[in-house]
mmCIF file of C-alpha atoms and ligand atoms in Angstrom:
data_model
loop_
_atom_site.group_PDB
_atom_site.id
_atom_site.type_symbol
_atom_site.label_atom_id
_atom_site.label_comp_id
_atom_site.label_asym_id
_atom_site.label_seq_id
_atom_site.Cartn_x
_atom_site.Cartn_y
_atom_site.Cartn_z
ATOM 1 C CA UNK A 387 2.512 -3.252 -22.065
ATOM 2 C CA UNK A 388 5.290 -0.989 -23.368
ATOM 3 C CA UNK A 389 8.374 -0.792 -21.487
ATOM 4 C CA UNK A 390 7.769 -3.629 -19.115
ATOM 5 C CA UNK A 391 10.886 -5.248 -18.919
ATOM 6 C CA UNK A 392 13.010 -2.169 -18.746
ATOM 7 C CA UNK A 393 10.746 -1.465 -15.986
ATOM 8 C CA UNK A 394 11.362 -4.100 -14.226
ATOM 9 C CA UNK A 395 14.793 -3.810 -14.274
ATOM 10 C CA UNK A 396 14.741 -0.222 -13.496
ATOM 11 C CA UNK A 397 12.907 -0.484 -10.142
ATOM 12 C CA UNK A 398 14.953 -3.323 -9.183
ATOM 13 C CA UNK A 399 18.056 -1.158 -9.515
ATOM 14 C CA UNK A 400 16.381 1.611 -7.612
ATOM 15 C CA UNK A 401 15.000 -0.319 -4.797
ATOM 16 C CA UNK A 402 18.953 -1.066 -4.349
ATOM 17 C CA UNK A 403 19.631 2.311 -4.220
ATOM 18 C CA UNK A 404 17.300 3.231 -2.136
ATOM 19 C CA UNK A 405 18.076 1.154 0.154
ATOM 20 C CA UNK A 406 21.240 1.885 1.280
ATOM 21 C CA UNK A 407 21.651 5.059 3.121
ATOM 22 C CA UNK A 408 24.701 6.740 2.022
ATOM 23 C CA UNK A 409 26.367 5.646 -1.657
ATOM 24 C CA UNK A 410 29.548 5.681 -2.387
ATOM 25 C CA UNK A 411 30.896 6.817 -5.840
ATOM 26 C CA UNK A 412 31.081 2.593 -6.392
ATOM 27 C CA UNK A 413 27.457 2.575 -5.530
ATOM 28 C CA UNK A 414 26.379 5.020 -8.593
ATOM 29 C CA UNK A 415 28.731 3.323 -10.631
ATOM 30 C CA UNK A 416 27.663 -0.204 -10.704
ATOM 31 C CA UNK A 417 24.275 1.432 -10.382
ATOM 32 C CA UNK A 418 24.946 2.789 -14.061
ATOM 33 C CA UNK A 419 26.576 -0.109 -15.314
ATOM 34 C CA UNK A 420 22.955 -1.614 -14.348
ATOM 35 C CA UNK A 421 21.258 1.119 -16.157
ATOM 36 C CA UNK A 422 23.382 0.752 -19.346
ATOM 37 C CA UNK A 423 22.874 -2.976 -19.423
ATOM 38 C CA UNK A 424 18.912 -2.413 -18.999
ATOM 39 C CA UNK A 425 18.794 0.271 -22.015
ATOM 40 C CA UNK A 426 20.824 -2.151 -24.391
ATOM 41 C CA UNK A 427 18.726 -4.686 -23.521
ATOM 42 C CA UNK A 428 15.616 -2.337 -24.505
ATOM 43 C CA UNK A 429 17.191 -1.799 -27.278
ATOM 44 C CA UNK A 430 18.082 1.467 -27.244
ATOM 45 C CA UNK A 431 20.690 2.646 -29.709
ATOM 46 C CA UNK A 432 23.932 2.203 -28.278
ATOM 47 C CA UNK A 433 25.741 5.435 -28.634
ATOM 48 C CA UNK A 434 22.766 6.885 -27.197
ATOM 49 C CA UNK A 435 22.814 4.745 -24.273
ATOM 50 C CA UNK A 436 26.601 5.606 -23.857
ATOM 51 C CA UNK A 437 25.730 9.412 -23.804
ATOM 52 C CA UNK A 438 23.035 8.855 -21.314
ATOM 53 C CA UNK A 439 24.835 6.572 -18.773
ATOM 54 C CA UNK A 440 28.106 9.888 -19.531
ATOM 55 C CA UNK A 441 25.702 12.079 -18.626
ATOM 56 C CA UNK A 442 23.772 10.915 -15.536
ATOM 57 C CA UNK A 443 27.378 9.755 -14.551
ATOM 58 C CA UNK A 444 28.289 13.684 -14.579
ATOM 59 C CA UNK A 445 25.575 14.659 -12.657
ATOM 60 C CA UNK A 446 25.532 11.746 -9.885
ATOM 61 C CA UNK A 447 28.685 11.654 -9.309
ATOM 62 C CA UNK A 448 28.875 15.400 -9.041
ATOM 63 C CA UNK A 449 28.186 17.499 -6.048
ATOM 64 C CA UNK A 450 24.250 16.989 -6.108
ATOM 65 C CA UNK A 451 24.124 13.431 -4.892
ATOM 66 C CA UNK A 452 26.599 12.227 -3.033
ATOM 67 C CA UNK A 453 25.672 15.751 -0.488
ATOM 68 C CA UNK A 454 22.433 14.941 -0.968
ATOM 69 C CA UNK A 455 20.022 13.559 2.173
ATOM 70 C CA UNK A 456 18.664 11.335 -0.041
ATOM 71 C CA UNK A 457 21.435 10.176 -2.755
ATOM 72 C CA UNK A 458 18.811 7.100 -4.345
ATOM 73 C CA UNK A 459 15.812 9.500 -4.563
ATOM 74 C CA UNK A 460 18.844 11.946 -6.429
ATOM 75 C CA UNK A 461 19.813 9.429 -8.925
ATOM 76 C CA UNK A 462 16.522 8.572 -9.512
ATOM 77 C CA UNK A 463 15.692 12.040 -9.884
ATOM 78 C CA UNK A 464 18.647 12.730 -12.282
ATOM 79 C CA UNK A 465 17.606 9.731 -14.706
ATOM 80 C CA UNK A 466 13.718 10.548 -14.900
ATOM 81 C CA UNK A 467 15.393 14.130 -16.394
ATOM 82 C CA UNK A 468 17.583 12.391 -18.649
ATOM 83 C CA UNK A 469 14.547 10.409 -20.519
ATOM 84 C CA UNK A 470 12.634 13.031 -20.584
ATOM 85 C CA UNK A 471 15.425 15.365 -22.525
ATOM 86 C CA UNK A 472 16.318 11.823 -24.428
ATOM 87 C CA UNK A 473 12.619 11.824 -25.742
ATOM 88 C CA UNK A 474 12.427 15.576 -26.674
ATOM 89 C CA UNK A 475 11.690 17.113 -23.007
ATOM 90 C CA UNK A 476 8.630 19.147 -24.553
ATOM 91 C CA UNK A 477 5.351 17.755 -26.206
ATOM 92 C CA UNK A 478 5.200 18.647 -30.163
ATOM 93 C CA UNK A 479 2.103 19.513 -31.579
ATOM 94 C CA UNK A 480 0.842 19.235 -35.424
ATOM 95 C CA UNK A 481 1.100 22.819 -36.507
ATOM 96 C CA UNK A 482 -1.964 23.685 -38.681
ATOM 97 C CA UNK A 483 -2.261 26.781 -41.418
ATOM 98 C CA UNK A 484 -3.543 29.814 -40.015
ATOM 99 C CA UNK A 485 -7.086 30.838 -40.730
ATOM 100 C CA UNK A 486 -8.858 28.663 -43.347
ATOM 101 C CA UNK A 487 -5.765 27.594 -45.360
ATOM 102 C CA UNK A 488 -5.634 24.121 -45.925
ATOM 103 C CA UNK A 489 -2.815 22.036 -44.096
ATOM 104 C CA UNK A 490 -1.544 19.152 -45.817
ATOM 105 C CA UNK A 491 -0.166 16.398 -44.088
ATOM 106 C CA UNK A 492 1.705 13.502 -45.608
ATOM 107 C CA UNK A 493 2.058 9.998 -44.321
ATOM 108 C CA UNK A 494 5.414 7.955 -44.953
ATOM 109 C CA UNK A 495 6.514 4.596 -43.590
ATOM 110 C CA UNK A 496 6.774 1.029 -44.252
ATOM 111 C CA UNK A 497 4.610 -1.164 -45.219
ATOM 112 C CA UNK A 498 2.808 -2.821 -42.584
ATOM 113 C CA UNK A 499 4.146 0.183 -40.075
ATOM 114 C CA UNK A 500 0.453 0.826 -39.327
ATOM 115 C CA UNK A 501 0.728 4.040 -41.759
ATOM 116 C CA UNK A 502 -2.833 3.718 -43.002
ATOM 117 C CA UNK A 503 -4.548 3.016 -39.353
ATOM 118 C CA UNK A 504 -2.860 5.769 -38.313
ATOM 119 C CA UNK A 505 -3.619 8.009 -40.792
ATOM 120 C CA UNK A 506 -7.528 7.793 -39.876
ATOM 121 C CA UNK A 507 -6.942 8.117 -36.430
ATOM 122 C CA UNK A 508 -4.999 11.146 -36.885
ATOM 123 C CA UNK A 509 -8.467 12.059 -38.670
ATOM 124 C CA UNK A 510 -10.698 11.165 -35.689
ATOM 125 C CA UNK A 511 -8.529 13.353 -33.313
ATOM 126 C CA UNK A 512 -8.298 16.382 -35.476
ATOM 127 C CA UNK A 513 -12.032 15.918 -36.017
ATOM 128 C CA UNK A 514 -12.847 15.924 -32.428
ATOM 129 C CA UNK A 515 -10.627 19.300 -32.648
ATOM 130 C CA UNK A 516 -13.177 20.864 -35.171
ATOM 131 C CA UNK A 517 -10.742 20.234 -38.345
ATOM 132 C CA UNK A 518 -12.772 18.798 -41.454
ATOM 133 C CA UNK A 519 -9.853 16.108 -43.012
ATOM 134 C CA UNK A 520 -9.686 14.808 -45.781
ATOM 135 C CA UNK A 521 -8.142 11.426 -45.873
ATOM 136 C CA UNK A 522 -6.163 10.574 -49.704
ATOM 137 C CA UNK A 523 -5.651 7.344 -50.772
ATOM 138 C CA UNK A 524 -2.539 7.681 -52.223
ATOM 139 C CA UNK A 525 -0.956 4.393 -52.210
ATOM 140 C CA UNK A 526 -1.854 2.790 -55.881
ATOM 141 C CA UNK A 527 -0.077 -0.796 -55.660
ATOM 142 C CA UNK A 528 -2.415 -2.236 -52.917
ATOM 143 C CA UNK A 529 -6.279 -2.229 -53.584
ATOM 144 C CA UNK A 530 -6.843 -3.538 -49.904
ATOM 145 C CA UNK A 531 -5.497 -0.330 -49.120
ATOM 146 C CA UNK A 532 -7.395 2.058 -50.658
ATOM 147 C CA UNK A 533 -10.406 0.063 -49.021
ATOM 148 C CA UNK A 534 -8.831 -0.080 -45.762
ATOM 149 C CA UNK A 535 -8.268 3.811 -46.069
ATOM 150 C CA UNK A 536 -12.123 4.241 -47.016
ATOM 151 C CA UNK A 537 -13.465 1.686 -44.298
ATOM 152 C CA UNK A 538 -11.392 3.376 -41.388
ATOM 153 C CA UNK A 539 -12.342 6.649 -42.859
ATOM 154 C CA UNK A 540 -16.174 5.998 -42.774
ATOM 155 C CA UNK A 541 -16.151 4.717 -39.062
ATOM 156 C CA UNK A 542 -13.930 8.179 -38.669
ATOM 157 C CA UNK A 543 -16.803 9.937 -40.235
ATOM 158 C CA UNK A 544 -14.487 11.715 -42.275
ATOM 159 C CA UNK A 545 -14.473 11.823 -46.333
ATOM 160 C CA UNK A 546 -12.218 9.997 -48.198
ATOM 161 C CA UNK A 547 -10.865 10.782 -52.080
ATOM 162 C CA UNK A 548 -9.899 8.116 -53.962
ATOM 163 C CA UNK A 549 -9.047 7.886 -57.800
ATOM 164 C CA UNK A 550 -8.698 4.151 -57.960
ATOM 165 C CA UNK A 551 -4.981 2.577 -58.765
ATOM 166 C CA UNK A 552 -4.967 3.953 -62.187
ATOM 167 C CA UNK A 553 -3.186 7.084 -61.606
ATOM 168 C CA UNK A 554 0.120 8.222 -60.504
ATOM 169 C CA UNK A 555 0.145 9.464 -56.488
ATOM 170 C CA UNK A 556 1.274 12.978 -57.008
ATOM 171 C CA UNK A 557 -1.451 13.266 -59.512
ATOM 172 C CA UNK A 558 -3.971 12.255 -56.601
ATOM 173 C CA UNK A 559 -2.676 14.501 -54.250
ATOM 174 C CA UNK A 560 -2.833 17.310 -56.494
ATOM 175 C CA UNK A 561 -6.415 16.652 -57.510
ATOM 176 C CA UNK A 562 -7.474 16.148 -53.859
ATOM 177 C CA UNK A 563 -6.293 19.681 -52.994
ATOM 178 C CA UNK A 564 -8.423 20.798 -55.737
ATOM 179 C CA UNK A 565 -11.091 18.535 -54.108
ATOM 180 C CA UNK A 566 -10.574 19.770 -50.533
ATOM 181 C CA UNK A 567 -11.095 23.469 -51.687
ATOM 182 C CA UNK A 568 -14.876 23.105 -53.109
ATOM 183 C CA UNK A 569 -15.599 20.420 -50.235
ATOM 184 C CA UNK A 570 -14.479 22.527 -47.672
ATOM 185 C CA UNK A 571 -11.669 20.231 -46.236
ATOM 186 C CA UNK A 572 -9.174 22.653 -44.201
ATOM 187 C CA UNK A 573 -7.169 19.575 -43.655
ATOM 188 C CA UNK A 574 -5.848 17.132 -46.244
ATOM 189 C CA UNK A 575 -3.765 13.483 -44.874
ATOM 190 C CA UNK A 576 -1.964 11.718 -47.674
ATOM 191 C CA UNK A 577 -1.847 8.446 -47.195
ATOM 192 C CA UNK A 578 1.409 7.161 -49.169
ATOM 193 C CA UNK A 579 2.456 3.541 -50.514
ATOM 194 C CA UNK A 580 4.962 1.595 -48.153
ATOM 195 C CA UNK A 581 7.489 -0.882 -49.214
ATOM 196 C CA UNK A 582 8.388 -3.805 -47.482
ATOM 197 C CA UNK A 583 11.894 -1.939 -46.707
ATOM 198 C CA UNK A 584 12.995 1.389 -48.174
ATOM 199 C CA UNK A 585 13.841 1.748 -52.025
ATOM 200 C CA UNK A 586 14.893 4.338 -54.433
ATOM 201 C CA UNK A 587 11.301 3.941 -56.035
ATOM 202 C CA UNK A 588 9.202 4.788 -52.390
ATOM 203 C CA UNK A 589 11.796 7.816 -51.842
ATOM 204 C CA UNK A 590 11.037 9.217 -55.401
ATOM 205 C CA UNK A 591 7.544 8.667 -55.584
ATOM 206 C CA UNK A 592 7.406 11.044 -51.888
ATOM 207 C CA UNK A 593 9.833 13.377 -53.697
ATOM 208 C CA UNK A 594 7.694 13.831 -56.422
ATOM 209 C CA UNK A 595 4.720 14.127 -54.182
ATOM 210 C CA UNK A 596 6.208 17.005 -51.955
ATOM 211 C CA UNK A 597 7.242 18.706 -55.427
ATOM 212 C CA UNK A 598 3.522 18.769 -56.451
ATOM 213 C CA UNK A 599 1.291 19.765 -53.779
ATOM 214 C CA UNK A 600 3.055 22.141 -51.008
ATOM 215 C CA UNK A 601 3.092 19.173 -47.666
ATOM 216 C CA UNK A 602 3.311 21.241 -44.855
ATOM 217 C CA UNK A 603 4.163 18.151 -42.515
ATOM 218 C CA UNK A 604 5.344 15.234 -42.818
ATOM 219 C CA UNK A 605 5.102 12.595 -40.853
ATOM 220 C CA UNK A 606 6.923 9.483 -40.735
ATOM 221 C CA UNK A 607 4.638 6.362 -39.191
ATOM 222 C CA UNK A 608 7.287 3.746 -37.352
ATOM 223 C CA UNK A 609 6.224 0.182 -35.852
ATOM 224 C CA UNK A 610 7.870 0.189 -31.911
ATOM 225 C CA UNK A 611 8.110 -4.024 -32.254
ATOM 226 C CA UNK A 612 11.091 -3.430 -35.227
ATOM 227 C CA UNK A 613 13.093 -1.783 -32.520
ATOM 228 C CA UNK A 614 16.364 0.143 -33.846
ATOM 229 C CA UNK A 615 15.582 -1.186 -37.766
ATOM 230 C CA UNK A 616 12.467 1.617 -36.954
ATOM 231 C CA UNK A 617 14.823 3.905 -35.659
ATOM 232 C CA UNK A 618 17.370 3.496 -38.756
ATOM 233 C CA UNK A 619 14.151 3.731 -40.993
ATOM 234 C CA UNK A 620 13.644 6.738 -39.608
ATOM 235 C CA UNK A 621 17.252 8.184 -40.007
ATOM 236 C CA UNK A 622 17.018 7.233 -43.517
ATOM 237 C CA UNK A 623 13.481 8.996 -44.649
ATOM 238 C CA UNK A 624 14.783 11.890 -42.548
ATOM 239 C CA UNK A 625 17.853 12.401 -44.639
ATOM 240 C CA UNK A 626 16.487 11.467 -48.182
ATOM 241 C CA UNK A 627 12.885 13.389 -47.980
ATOM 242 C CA UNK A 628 13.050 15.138 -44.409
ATOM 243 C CA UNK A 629 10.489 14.418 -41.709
ATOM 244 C CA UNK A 630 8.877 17.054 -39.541
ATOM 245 C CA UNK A 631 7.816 14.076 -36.903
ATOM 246 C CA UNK A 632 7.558 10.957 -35.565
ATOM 247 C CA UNK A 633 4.375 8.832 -34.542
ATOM 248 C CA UNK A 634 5.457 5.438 -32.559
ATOM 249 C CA UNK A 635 2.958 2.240 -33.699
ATOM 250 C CA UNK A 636 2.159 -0.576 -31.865
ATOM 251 C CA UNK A 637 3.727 0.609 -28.372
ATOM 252 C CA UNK A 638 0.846 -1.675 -26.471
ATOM 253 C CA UNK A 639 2.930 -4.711 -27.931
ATOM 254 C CA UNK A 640 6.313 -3.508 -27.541
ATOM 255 C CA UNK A 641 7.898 -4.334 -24.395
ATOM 256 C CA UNK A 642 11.500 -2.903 -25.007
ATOM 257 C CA UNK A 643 10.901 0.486 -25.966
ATOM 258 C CA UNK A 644 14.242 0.971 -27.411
ATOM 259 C CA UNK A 645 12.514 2.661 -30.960
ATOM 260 C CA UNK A 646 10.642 5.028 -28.780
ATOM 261 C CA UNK A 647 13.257 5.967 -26.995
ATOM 262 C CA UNK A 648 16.210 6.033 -29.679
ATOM 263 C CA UNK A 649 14.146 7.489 -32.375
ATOM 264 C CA UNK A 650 14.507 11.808 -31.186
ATOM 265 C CA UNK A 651 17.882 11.547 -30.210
ATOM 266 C CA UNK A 652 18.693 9.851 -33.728
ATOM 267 C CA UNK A 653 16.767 11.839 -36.211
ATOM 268 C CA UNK A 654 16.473 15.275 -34.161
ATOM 269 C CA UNK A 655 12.766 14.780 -34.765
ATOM 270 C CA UNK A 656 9.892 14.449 -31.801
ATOM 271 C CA UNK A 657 7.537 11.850 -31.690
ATOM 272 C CA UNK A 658 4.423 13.836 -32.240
ATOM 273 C CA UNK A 659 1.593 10.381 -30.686
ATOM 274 C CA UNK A 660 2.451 7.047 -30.108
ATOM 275 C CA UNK A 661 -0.327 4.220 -31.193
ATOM 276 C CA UNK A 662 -0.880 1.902 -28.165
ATOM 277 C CA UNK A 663 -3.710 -0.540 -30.177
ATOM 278 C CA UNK A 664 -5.230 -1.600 -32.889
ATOM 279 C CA UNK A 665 -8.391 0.743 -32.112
ATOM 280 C CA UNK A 666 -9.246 3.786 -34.156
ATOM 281 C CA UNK A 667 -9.272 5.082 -30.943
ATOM 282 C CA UNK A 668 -5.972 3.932 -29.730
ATOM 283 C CA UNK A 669 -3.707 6.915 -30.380
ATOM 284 C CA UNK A 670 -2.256 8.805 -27.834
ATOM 285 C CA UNK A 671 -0.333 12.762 -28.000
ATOM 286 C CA UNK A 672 3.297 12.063 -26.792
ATOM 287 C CA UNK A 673 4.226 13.407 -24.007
ATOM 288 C CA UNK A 674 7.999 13.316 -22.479
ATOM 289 C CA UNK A 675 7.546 13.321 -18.801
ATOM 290 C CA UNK A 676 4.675 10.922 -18.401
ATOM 291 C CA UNK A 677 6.508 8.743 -20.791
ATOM 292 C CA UNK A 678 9.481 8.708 -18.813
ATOM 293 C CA UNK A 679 7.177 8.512 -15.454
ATOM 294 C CA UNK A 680 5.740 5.283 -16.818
ATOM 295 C CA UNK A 681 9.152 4.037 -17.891
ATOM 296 C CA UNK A 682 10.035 4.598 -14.205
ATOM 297 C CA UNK A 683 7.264 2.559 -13.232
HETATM 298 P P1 LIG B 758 0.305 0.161 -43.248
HETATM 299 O O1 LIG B 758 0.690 -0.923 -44.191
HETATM 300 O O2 LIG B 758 1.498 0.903 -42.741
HETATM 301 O O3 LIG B 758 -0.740 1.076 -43.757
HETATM 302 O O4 LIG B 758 -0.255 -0.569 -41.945
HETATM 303 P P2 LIG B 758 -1.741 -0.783 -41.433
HETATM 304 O O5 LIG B 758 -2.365 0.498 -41.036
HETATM 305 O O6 LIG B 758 -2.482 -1.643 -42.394
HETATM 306 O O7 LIG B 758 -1.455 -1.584 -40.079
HETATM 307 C C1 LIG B 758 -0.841 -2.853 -40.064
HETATM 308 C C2 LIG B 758 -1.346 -3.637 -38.855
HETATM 309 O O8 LIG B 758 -0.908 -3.020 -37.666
HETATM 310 C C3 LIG B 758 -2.877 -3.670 -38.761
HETATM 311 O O9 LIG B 758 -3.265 -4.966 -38.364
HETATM 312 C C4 LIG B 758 -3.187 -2.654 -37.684
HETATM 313 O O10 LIG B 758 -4.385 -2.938 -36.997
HETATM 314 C C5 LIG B 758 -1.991 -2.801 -36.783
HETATM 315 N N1 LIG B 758 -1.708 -1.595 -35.973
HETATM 316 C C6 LIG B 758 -1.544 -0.332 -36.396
HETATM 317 N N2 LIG B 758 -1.255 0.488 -35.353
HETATM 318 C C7 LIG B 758 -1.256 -0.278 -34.246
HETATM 319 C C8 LIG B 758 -1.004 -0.032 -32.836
HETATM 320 O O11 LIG B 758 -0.727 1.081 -32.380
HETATM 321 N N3 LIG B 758 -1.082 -1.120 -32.007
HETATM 322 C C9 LIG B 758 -1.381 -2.381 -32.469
HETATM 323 N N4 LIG B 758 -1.417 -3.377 -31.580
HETATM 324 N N5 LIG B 758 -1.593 -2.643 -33.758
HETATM 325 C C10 LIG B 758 -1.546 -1.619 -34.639
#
C-alpha cells in the first residue's frame, strides 16, 4: 500500500513524542532529524524535505508547542499541516467548457506511465458525471495501443476515434474535434505517444498538437514506483509544453511516496487523481488532507 514505510516510521517517531510529557527544544529536534531521515528515505526531493523539516522547525519550536498541554499532539498537528500545504492544501478539479463547448483534454507521459489506462478511466468518471468523451487514439508508433485505447474504451462504454497509424497525431486530433461536434462528444481525451524517456521528437509532436486543436488541459500521467525520475519528468514537460496537472499512477504499488509528495512543490502543479490499481475502476480524485491523514497512519 502507498506510503507504508514512511508510515511506519512516522508513527514510531510520534509514539516517542507522545510519550514523553513535556519536550524540550532537543526533543523536537532529534524528532525532525527523524522526520527528515524518513522523507529522504521516501524519496522525497531533497530541497523539499529541507524546507519542510525549516518549516515545521519554525513552528515547533516556536511559542505553540513547547506552551502547549500537549507538545506531541502539537508537532503532530503542525506536520499533518505541512503535507497537506506540501501536496497543494486544496483538491483541484478538471475544469470543463461552459455550456455545450467541447473541452479537450490532452494526455502526456512516458511510455509505460499508465497514460493510456488512465486516459479511459478518466472517461468512466466523467461519464458517471454525465460528460459524453471521446477517447483519441493519438499515439501512431504502437498498434497495441490504439487497441488497448479501443478495448478500455468499450468496457468504458465510451466511443473511441481512431485513424489507424497512418497519419500524423495533430492531424487526428484535429479530425476528432470535427468528429466530436456531429457525434455529440462535449468532451474530447487525447491520448498521446510516450517515449521510453523524454526526447525532442515527443515534445514537438505535443507542441504541434496544442498548436492545432485549442487543449484546454493538459495533463501529465506520472508512474509513483519511478520516484523523483517522475517528479523530474514532470519538471521537464512542465517547462517545455506546460502542464495544467498531475495524475499519480500506480500509488497501490508504491510504498515510498516520495513522487506524490515531491511532484506540487516541484512543478507548482496539483495532482488532479492518483491511480491506486490496475482496474478501470481504480482511480481516485486527490485530495490533500486525507492524503496526508493516511500518510499519518
Ligand atoms: P502507457 O504506456 O502510459 O499508456 O501505459 P499503460 O496504460 O499501458 O499502463 C502500463 C501498465 O501499468 C499496465 O499494465 C497498466 O495496467 C498498469 N497501470 C496503470 N495504472 C496503474 C495503477 O494505478 N496501478 C497499477 N498497479 N497499475 C497500473
Amino acid at each position: 500500500m502507498a506510503f507504508d514505510s514512511l508510515t511506519e516510521k512516522l508513527q514510531n517517531i510520534f509514539k516517542n513524542l507522545k510519550s514523553k510529557g513535556r519536550l524540550t527544544e532537543a526533543d523536537v529536534k532529534e524528532a525532525l532529524k527523524e522526520i527528515k531521515r524518513a522523507l529522504l528515505a521516501a524519496d522525497v526531493n531533497f530541497k523539499i524535505v529541507k524546507d519542510f523539516v525549516k518549516k515545521v522547525e519554525e513552528r515547533a519550536i516556536g511559542q505553540d508547542v513547547m506552551t502547549g498541554l500537549n507538545p506531541g499532539q502539537m508537532v503532530i498537528k503542525i506536520v499533518n499541516e505541512e503535507l497537506v500545504d506540501l501536496m497543494g492544501a486544496e483538491t483541484t478539479e478538471i475544469k470543463f467548457e461552459p455550456g455545450s463547448a467541447i473541452t479537450v483534454i490532452m494526455m502526456a507521459g512516458l511510455q509505460g506511465a499508465g497514460k493510456t489506462t488512465t486516459t479511459a478511466k478518466l472517461a468512466g468518471k466523467f461519464k458517471l458525471k454525465g460528460k459524453k468523451p471521446l477517447l483519441v487514439a493519438c499515439d501512431v508508433y504502437r498498434p497495441a495501443a490504439i487497441k488497448q485505447l479501443q478495448v478500455n474504451g468499450e468496457k468504458q462504454g465510451v466511443d473511441v476515434f481512431s485513424m489507424g497509424e497512418n497519419h500524423k497525431p495533430w492531424d487526428i486530433a484535429k479530425a476528432s474535434i470535427e468528429y466530436a461536434k456531429k457525434n455529440g462528444n462535449n468532451l474530447v481525451i487525447l491520448d498521446t505517444a510516450g517515449r521510453l524517456h523524454i526526447d525532442e521528437d515527443m515534445m514537438d509532436e505535443l507542441i504541434k498538437i496544442k498548436d492545432e486543436v485549442s487543449v484546454h488541459q493538459t495533463i501529465l500521467v506520472i508512474d509513483a514506483m519511478t520516484g523523483q525520475d517522475a517528479v523530474n519528468v514532470a519538471k521537464e514537460f512542465n517547462d517545455k509544453i506546460g502542464i495544467d496537472g498531475v495524475i499519480v499512477t500506480k500509488l497501490d504499488g508504491d510504498t515510498r511516496g516520495g513522487a506524490a509528495l515531491s511532484v506540487k512543490a516541484v512543478t507548482g502543479k496539483p495532482i488532479l487523481y492518483v491511480g491506486m490499481g490496475e482496474k478501470l475502476s481504480d482511480l481516485e480524485q486527490f485530495y490533500p488532507d486525507r492524503m496526508a491523514s493516511r500518510i499519518l497512519g
